[in-house]
Amino acid sequence: GGKWKMQIICTLHNNGPTRYNRLKRSLDGVSNTVLAAALRELETDGLVLRREYLEVPVRVEYAATARCERLIPILDALGAWSMELAP
């Protein structure tokens, strides 16, 4: 659930590993609070992997997991189905 989770999943699938600020820029209108919460929930669900690189400053990237990649064909089918219903 959540307004932004599908968009986050699709963005990570299409762009590969992505840093937080780039992800935020690609999701027009999402707040920091909502994005951070959605990423935490997706990580807990095993759909997003958070990688932290011990650099100065610390670099964090988010990527779609294999479990998430298995979800993409289902989302594509759902999108195609909804387009068939659109007038």
XYZ file of C-alpha atoms in Angstrom:
87
model
C 0.000 0.000 0.000
C 0.908 3.625 -0.111
C 0.806 6.167 -2.893
C 4.546 6.181 -3.573
C 5.635 2.564 -3.175
C 4.771 1.456 -6.723
C 6.575 4.471 -8.136
C 9.634 3.769 -5.974
C 9.694 0.130 -7.076
C 9.371 1.054 -10.762
C 12.032 3.760 -10.502
C 14.523 1.415 -8.848
C 13.746 -1.301 -11.396
C 14.257 1.082 -14.334
C 17.286 2.984 -12.994
C 19.129 0.339 -10.995
C 20.852 1.252 -7.717
C 19.948 4.838 -6.920
C 21.023 7.315 -4.278
C 18.377 8.909 -2.075
C 18.476 12.427 -3.568
C 18.297 11.153 -7.149
C 15.347 8.960 -6.188
C 13.611 11.931 -4.536
C 14.141 14.096 -7.640
C 12.614 11.425 -9.863
C 9.473 11.242 -7.682
C 7.896 14.648 -8.151
C 6.079 15.832 -5.039
C 7.184 13.261 -2.451
C 8.333 14.630 0.904
C 11.467 13.459 2.706
C 9.383 11.993 5.529
C 7.126 9.987 3.227
C 10.000 8.765 1.036
C 12.109 7.677 4.010
C 9.152 5.844 5.577
C 8.239 4.112 2.304
C 11.844 3.016 1.743
C 12.034 1.624 5.294
C 8.798 -0.324 4.790
C 9.911 -1.665 1.401
C 13.233 -2.707 2.943
C 11.399 -4.474 5.788
C 9.221 -6.263 3.201
C 12.336 -7.464 1.365
C 11.614 -5.484 -1.801
C 14.353 -2.857 -1.496
C 17.981 -3.291 -0.512
C 19.743 -0.436 1.278
C 23.517 -0.353 0.842
C 25.629 1.944 2.944
C 29.178 2.662 1.799
C 31.615 3.740 4.483
C 32.926 6.828 2.783
C 33.110 10.432 3.870
C 30.372 11.516 3.529
C 28.517 8.208 3.811
C 26.984 7.114 0.516
C 23.686 5.193 0.584
C 22.117 3.479 -2.417
C 18.777 1.739 -2.779
C 18.146 -1.100 -5.212
C 15.347 -3.486 -6.102
C 15.865 -6.986 -4.697
C 15.335 -10.250 -6.587
C 12.000 -10.562 -4.786
C 11.025 -7.134 -6.118
C 12.111 -8.048 -9.650
C 9.724 -11.034 -9.533
C 6.934 -8.551 -8.764
C 7.550 -6.432 -11.904
C 5.715 -8.735 -14.397
C 2.691 -8.687 -12.091
C 2.746 -4.893 -11.969
C 3.109 -4.756 -15.775
C 0.094 -7.044 -16.183
C -1.914 -4.946 -13.728
C -1.007 -1.791 -15.663
C -2.018 -3.368 -18.976
C -5.302 -4.529 -17.461
C -6.088 -1.033 -16.164
C -5.339 0.486 -19.573
C -7.838 -1.911 -21.169
C -10.519 -0.641 -18.801
C -9.798 3.037 -19.409
C -12.336 4.752 -21.684
